Amino acid sequence: MNLLEHQGKYLLGSVGLSVPQGQIVDDAEAAASAAATLGGRVVCKAQITAGKRGKSGAVRIVDSADAVHDVAREILGAEVNGHRVESLLVEQAVDIASELYAAVLDDPAGKSPVLLFSTAGGMDIEEVNAAHPERVHRLPLDVRDGLPEAATRELLVASGLDRPDVAPVAEALAGIYRLYREADASLVEVNPLVVTTDGAVVAVDAKVTIDPASTHRQSDLLDGLPGGRPSGGGTDLERRGAEQGLSYIELDGDVGVLANGAGLTMTTLDAITHFGGRPANFLEIGGDAYTKATPALELVLSNPRVRSLLVNFCGAFARTDVMTDGVVRAIEELRPEVPISFTIHGTGEVEAIELVRERLGVQPYDLMDDAVQAAIADAHRETEEVSA
Ligand code: GDP
Ligand code: MN
């Protein structure tokens, strides 16, 4: 469960971190009057659970209350990275001396929490890690010991952080860790954690994810958040999927995926990535693929980034010809413009393959790997034509 930035900051404030003074608003007039109350330079920040708002023009530093009115009108109601902006955080601008990255998160590979820290804050940490892995410092944690003070300070010194900043940053990290533990978070990320020109350490951004398995014992915390319990968030398409009873997760690639069962879908996503492609979605449809084929396909194709479609069915108890019949009907109804690659295995595959060949004039691939590579090639080909 992803919290909005202002909710994350509220929680960070409760564990002792400094956060900028601000107000949450949902119309331009309120934004302007918040700016006037706060005084001086303010930052207008779209409250959505997607990141990289800065790059998308959804975080704006503004000098006057009049200008805030215009900026608020521009951002409120707009769609940013697939999310509709319903509220705006208007905050006192911070004078930044340096931007740091700090996070405590679950590390599934290490089967423990991990502290991540970098002096290259304000940037996408994955990009920093790819270009300069030596600049991302990690400390695996043991929940029985908590955040070890000496090791934390050593890490901060090794990261190149200015000596006078080590103590206040270590204190901020202790708060971040405490929130991670007490809120049953899977992620508490502050990027940037800022050292101001006055030497104060301030959380300028906040991303907090609460483990959905813990929401039952975190109801006081969730109900006590400003703005109330988060709706669950998600992109417009993800919400649409949820309304139709489909577990759909929007990804940032271009190969649309329709497979049966979560396991096969995950395998398909892995195979796409393995062959150098990028999946556009996760979508779980099970044996009921037959009845949900049309809304499922509609959802997959509604993602504007989709340039090709990969259908991967594998049936044991659930018959693949029944699933395929549903999908073929959906394709006949929706007439997608993107190329489609099929691969079908298991119970009913002979009938299923015949169905696809006859009704759609498409030959399914014998091997999943070949279907995956064809779908990736289609996606790349389309992209080239579009950009040419
Ligand atoms: P994100 O792009 O969604 O991660 O949004 P952030 O809240 O991290 O803001 C993006 C960037 O805007 C930050 O890394 C800062 O460089 C800048 N920024 C945000 N708030 C302030 C502020 O109060 N003062 C200044 N000078 N820059 C800010
Ligand atoms: Mn940020």
JSON list of N, CA and C and ligand atoms in Angstrom, two decimals, residues 5 9 20 41 43 45 50-55 59 61 91-96 99 121-123 191-192 204-205, ligand 1:
[
{"chain": "A", "resi": 5, "resn": "GLU", "atom": "N", "xyz": [3.06, 11.32, -0.83]},
{"chain": "A", "resi": 5, "resn": "GLU", "atom": "CA", "xyz": [4.21, 12.02, -0.24]},
{"chain": "A", "resi": 5, "resn": "GLU", "atom": "C", "xyz": [3.85, 12.73, 1.07]},
{"chain": "A", "resi": 9, "resn": "LYS", "atom": "N", "xyz": [5.41, 12.10, 4.72]},
{"chain": "A", "resi": 9, "resn": "LYS", "atom": "CA", "xyz": [6.09, 13.16, 5.48]},
{"chain": "A", "resi": 9, "resn": "LYS", "atom": "C", "xyz": [5.48, 13.32, 6.87]},
{"chain": "A", "resi": 20, "resn": "PRO", "atom": "N", "xyz": [9.41, 20.03, 5.47]},
{"chain": "A", "resi": 20, "resn": "PRO", "atom": "CA", "xyz": [9.02, 21.41, 5.20]},
{"chain": "A", "resi": 20, "resn": "PRO", "atom": "C", "xyz": [7.58, 21.66, 5.64]},
{"chain": "A", "resi": 41, "resn": "ARG", "atom": "N", "xyz": [9.19, 31.68, -1.28]},
{"chain": "A", "resi": 41, "resn": "ARG", "atom": "CA", "xyz": [9.16, 30.69, -2.35]},
{"chain": "A", "resi": 41, "resn": "ARG", "atom": "C", "xyz": [8.48, 29.42, -1.87]},
{"chain": "A", "resi": 43, "resn": "VAL", "atom": "N", "xyz": [7.02, 25.30, -3.09]},
{"chain": "A", "resi": 43, "resn": "VAL", "atom": "CA", "xyz": [7.08, 24.21, -4.06]},
{"chain": "A", "resi": 43, "resn": "VAL", "atom": "C", "xyz": [5.69, 23.62, -4.18]},
{"chain": "A", "resi": 45, "resn": "LYS", "atom": "N", "xyz": [3.64, 20.42, -5.45]},
{"chain": "A", "resi": 45, "resn": "LYS", "atom": "CA", "xyz": [3.97, 19.03, -5.75]},
{"chain": "A", "resi": 45, "resn": "LYS", "atom": "C", "xyz": [2.71, 18.18, -5.91]},
{"chain": "A", "resi": 50, "resn": "ALA", "atom": "N", "xyz": [3.22, 7.85, -8.13]},
{"chain": "A", "resi": 50, "resn": "ALA", "atom": "CA", "xyz": [4.30, 7.61, -9.10]},
{"chain": "A", "resi": 50, "resn": "ALA", "atom": "C", "xyz": [5.49, 8.50, -8.78]},
{"chain": "A", "resi": 51, "resn": "GLY", "atom": "N", "xyz": [6.68, 8.06, -9.11]},
{"chain": "A", "resi": 51, "resn": "GLY", "atom": "CA", "xyz": [7.87, 8.86, -8.90]},
{"chain": "A", "resi": 51, "resn": "GLY", "atom": "C", "xyz": [8.19, 9.72, -10.11]},
{"chain": "A", "resi": 52, "resn": "LYS", "atom": "N", "xyz": [9.39, 10.25, -10.13]},
{"chain": "A", "resi": 52, "resn": "LYS", "atom": "CA", "xyz": [9.90, 11.07, -11.24]},
{"chain": "A", "resi": 52, "resn": "LYS", "atom": "C", "xyz": [8.95, 12.22, -11.60]},
{"chain": "A", "resi": 53, "resn": "ARG", "atom": "N", "xyz": [8.33, 12.79, -10.56]},
{"chain": "A", "resi": 53, "resn": "ARG", "atom": "CA", "xyz": [7.42, 13.90, -10.84]},
{"chain": "A", "resi": 53, "resn": "ARG", "atom": "C", "xyz": [8.20, 15.12, -11.29]},
{"chain": "A", "resi": 54, "resn": "GLY", "atom": "N", "xyz": [9.40, 15.29, -10.70]},
{"chain": "A", "resi": 54, "resn": "GLY", "atom": "CA", "xyz": [10.23, 16.44, -11.06]},
{"chain": "A", "resi": 54, "resn": "GLY", "atom": "C", "xyz": [10.43, 16.53, -12.56]},
{"chain": "A", "resi": 55, "resn": "LYS", "atom": "N", "xyz": [10.80, 15.38, -13.16]},
{"chain": "A", "resi": 55, "resn": "LYS", "atom": "CA", "xyz": [11.08, 15.34, -14.60]},
{"chain": "A", "resi": 55, "resn": "LYS", "atom": "C", "xyz": [9.82, 15.56, -15.42]},
{"chain": "A", "resi": 59, "resn": "VAL", "atom": "N", "xyz": [6.54, 18.79, -10.08]},
{"chain": "A", "resi": 59, "resn": "VAL", "atom": "CA", "xyz": [7.13, 19.42, -8.89]},
{"chain": "A", "resi": 59, "resn": "VAL", "atom": "C", "xyz": [7.66, 20.76, -9.37]},
{"chain": "A", "resi": 61, "resn": "ILE", "atom": "N", "xyz": [8.88, 24.81, -8.41]},
{"chain": "A", "resi": 61, "resn": "ILE", "atom": "CA", "xyz": [9.24, 25.86, -7.45]},
{"chain": "A", "resi": 61, "resn": "ILE", "atom": "C", "xyz": [8.69, 27.18, -7.98]},
{"chain": "A", "resi": 91, "resn": "GLU", "atom": "N", "xyz": [4.30, 23.67, -0.36]},
{"chain": "A", "resi": 91, "resn": "GLU", "atom": "CA", "xyz": [5.26, 23.65, 0.74]},
{"chain": "A", "resi": 91, "resn": "GLU", "atom": "C", "xyz": [6.22, 24.82, 0.66]},
{"chain": "A", "resi": 92, "resn": "GLN", "atom": "N", "xyz": [6.73, 25.22, 1.82]},
{"chain": "A", "resi": 92, "resn": "GLN", "atom": "CA", "xyz": [7.81, 26.19, 1.84]},
{"chain": "A", "resi": 92, "resn": "GLN", "atom": "C", "xyz": [9.02, 25.58, 1.14]},
{"chain": "A", "resi": 93, "resn": "ALA", "atom": "N", "xyz": [9.61, 26.34, 0.20]},
{"chain": "A", "resi": 93, "resn": "ALA", "atom": "CA", "xyz": [10.78, 25.81, -0.51]},
{"chain": "A", "resi": 93, "resn": "ALA", "atom": "C", "xyz": [11.97, 25.76, 0.44]},
{"chain": "A", "resi": 94, "resn": "VAL", "atom": "N", "xyz": [12.78, 24.75, 0.24]},
{"chain": "A", "resi": 94, "resn": "VAL", "atom": "CA", "xyz": [13.97, 24.55, 1.06]},
{"chain": "A", "resi": 94, "resn": "VAL", "atom": "C", "xyz": [15.18, 25.01, 0.26]},
{"chain": "A", "resi": 95, "resn": "ASP", "atom": "N", "xyz": [16.13, 25.70, 0.91]},
{"chain": "A", "resi": 95, "resn": "ASP", "atom": "CA", "xyz": [17.36, 26.07, 0.21]},
{"chain": "A", "resi": 95, "resn": "ASP", "atom": "C", "xyz": [18.36, 24.93, 0.34]},
{"chain": "A", "resi": 96, "resn": "ILE", "atom": "N", "xyz": [18.60, 24.30, -0.79]},
{"chain": "A", "resi": 96, "resn": "ILE", "atom": "CA", "xyz": [19.35, 23.04, -0.77]},
{"chain": "A", "resi": 96, "resn": "ILE", "atom": "C", "xyz": [20.85, 23.26, -0.90]},
{"chain": "A", "resi": 99, "resn": "GLU", "atom": "N", "xyz": [21.87, 17.17, -1.85]},
{"chain": "A", "resi": 99, "resn": "GLU", "atom": "CA", "xyz": [20.77, 16.21, -1.88]},
{"chain": "A", "resi": 99, "resn": "GLU", "atom": "C", "xyz": [21.32, 14.81, -1.65]},
{"chain": "A", "resi": 121, "resn": "GLY", "atom": "N", "xyz": [21.91, 12.10, -4.15]},
{"chain": "A", "resi": 121, "resn": "GLY", "atom": "CA", "xyz": [20.46, 12.12, -3.98]},
{"chain": "A", "resi": 121, "resn": "GLY", "atom": "C", "xyz": [19.79, 12.97, -5.03]},
{"chain": "A", "resi": 122, "resn": "GLY", "atom": "N", "xyz": [18.47, 12.89, -5.05]},
{"chain": "A", "resi": 122, "resn": "GLY", "atom": "CA", "xyz": [17.69, 13.70, -5.99]},
{"chain": "A", "resi": 122, "resn": "GLY", "atom": "C", "xyz": [17.58, 13.05, -7.35]},
{"chain": "A", "resi": 123, "resn": "MET", "atom": "N", "xyz": [18.41, 12.05, -7.61]},
{"chain": "A", "resi": 123, "resn": "MET", "atom": "CA", "xyz": [18.36, 11.36, -8.89]},
{"chain": "A", "resi": 123, "resn": "MET", "atom": "C", "xyz": [17.73, 9.99, -8.70]},
{"chain": "A", "resi": 191, "resn": "ASN", "atom": "N", "xyz": [14.12, 10.71, -0.83]},
{"chain": "A", "resi": 191, "resn": "ASN", "atom": "CA", "xyz": [14.98, 11.11, -1.95]},
{"chain": "A", "resi": 191, "resn": "ASN", "atom": "C", "xyz": [14.42, 12.35, -2.63]},
{"chain": "A", "resi": 192, "resn": "PRO", "atom": "N", "xyz": [14.98, 13.50, -2.33]},
{"chain": "A", "resi": 192, "resn": "PRO", "atom": "CA", "xyz": [16.19, 13.70, -1.56]},
{"chain": "A", "resi": 192, "resn": "PRO", "atom": "C", "xyz": [15.94, 13.94, -0.08]},
{"chain": "A", "resi": 204, "resn": "VAL", "atom": "N", "xyz": [12.80, 16.14, 1.97]},
{"chain": "A", "resi": 204, "resn": "VAL", "atom": "CA", "xyz": [12.13, 16.93, 0.93]},
{"chain": "A", "resi": 204, "resn": "VAL", "atom": "C", "xyz": [11.15, 16.06, 0.14]},
{"chain": "A", "resi": 205, "resn": "ASP", "atom": "N", "xyz": [11.38, 14.76, 0.13]},
{"chain": "A", "resi": 205, "resn": "ASP", "atom": "CA", "xyz": [10.43, 13.85, -0.53]},
{"chain": "A", "resi": 205, "resn": "ASP", "atom": "C", "xyz": [10.25, 12.65, 0.39]},
{"chain": "B", "resi": 1, "resn": "GDP", "atom": "P1", "xyz": [10.20, 13.29, -7.52]},
{"chain": "B", "resi": 1, "resn": "GDP", "atom": "O1", "xyz": [10.79, 13.79, -8.81]},
{"chain": "B", "resi": 1, "resn": "GDP", "atom": "O2", "xyz": [8.83, 12.72, -7.73]},
{"chain": "B", "resi": 1, "resn": "GDP", "atom": "O3", "xyz": [11.09, 12.35, -6.80]},
{"chain": "B", "resi": 1, "resn": "GDP", "atom": "O4", "xyz": [9.95, 14.58, -6.59]},
{"chain": "B", "resi": 1, "resn": "GDP", "atom": "P2", "xyz": [10.89, 15.26, -5.47]},
{"chain": "B", "resi": 1, "resn": "GDP", "atom": "O5", "xyz": [10.04, 15.67, -4.34]},
{"chain": "B", "resi": 1, "resn": "GDP", "atom": "O6", "xyz": [12.04, 14.38, -5.14]},
{"chain": "B", "resi": 1, "resn": "GDP", "atom": "O7", "xyz": [11.42, 16.57, -6.18]},
{"chain": "B", "resi": 1, "resn": "GDP", "atom": "C1", "xyz": [12.25, 16.50, -7.31]},
{"chain": "B", "resi": 1, "resn": "GDP", "atom": "C2", "xyz": [13.38, 17.50, -7.18]},
{"chain": "B", "resi": 1, "resn": "GDP", "atom": "O8", "xyz": [12.86, 18.81, -7.06]},
{"chain": "B", "resi": 1, "resn": "GDP", "atom": "C3", "xyz": [14.25, 17.32, -5.94]},
{"chain": "B", "resi": 1, "resn": "GDP", "atom": "O9", "xyz": [15.25, 16.35, -6.11]},
{"chain": "B", "resi": 1, "resn": "GDP", "atom": "C4", "xyz": [14.83, 18.70, -5.78]},
{"chain": "B", "resi": 1, "resn": "GDP", "atom": "O10", "xyz": [15.97, 18.87, -6.61]},
{"chain": "B", "resi": 1, "resn": "GDP", "atom": "C5", "xyz": [13.73, 19.60, -6.29]},
{"chain": "B", "resi": 1, "resn": "GDP", "atom": "N1", "xyz": [13.01, 20.18, -5.13]},
{"chain": "B", "resi": 1, "resn": "GDP", "atom": "C6", "xyz": [11.94, 19.67, -4.49]},
{"chain": "B", "resi": 1, "resn": "GDP", "atom": "N2", "xyz": [11.59, 20.43, -3.45]},
{"chain": "B", "resi": 1, "resn": "GDP", "atom": "C7", "xyz": [12.48, 21.43, -3.41]},
{"chain": "B", "resi": 1, "resn": "GDP", "atom": "C8", "xyz": [12.69, 22.58, -2.54]},
{"chain": "B", "resi": 1, "resn": "GDP", "atom": "O11", "xyz": [11.98, 22.81, -1.57]},
{"chain": "B", "resi": 1, "resn": "GDP", "atom": "N3", "xyz": [13.72, 23.42, -2.86]},
{"chain": "B", "resi": 1, "resn": "GDP", "atom": "C9", "xyz": [14.54, 23.20, -3.92]},
{"chain": "B", "resi": 1, "resn": "GDP", "atom": "N4", "xyz": [15.54, 24.05, -4.15]},
{"chain": "B", "resi": 1, "resn": "GDP", "atom": "N5", "xyz": [14.39, 22.14, -4.74]},
{"chain": "B", "resi": 1, "resn": "GDP", "atom": "C10", "xyz": [13.38, 21.29, -4.48]}
]
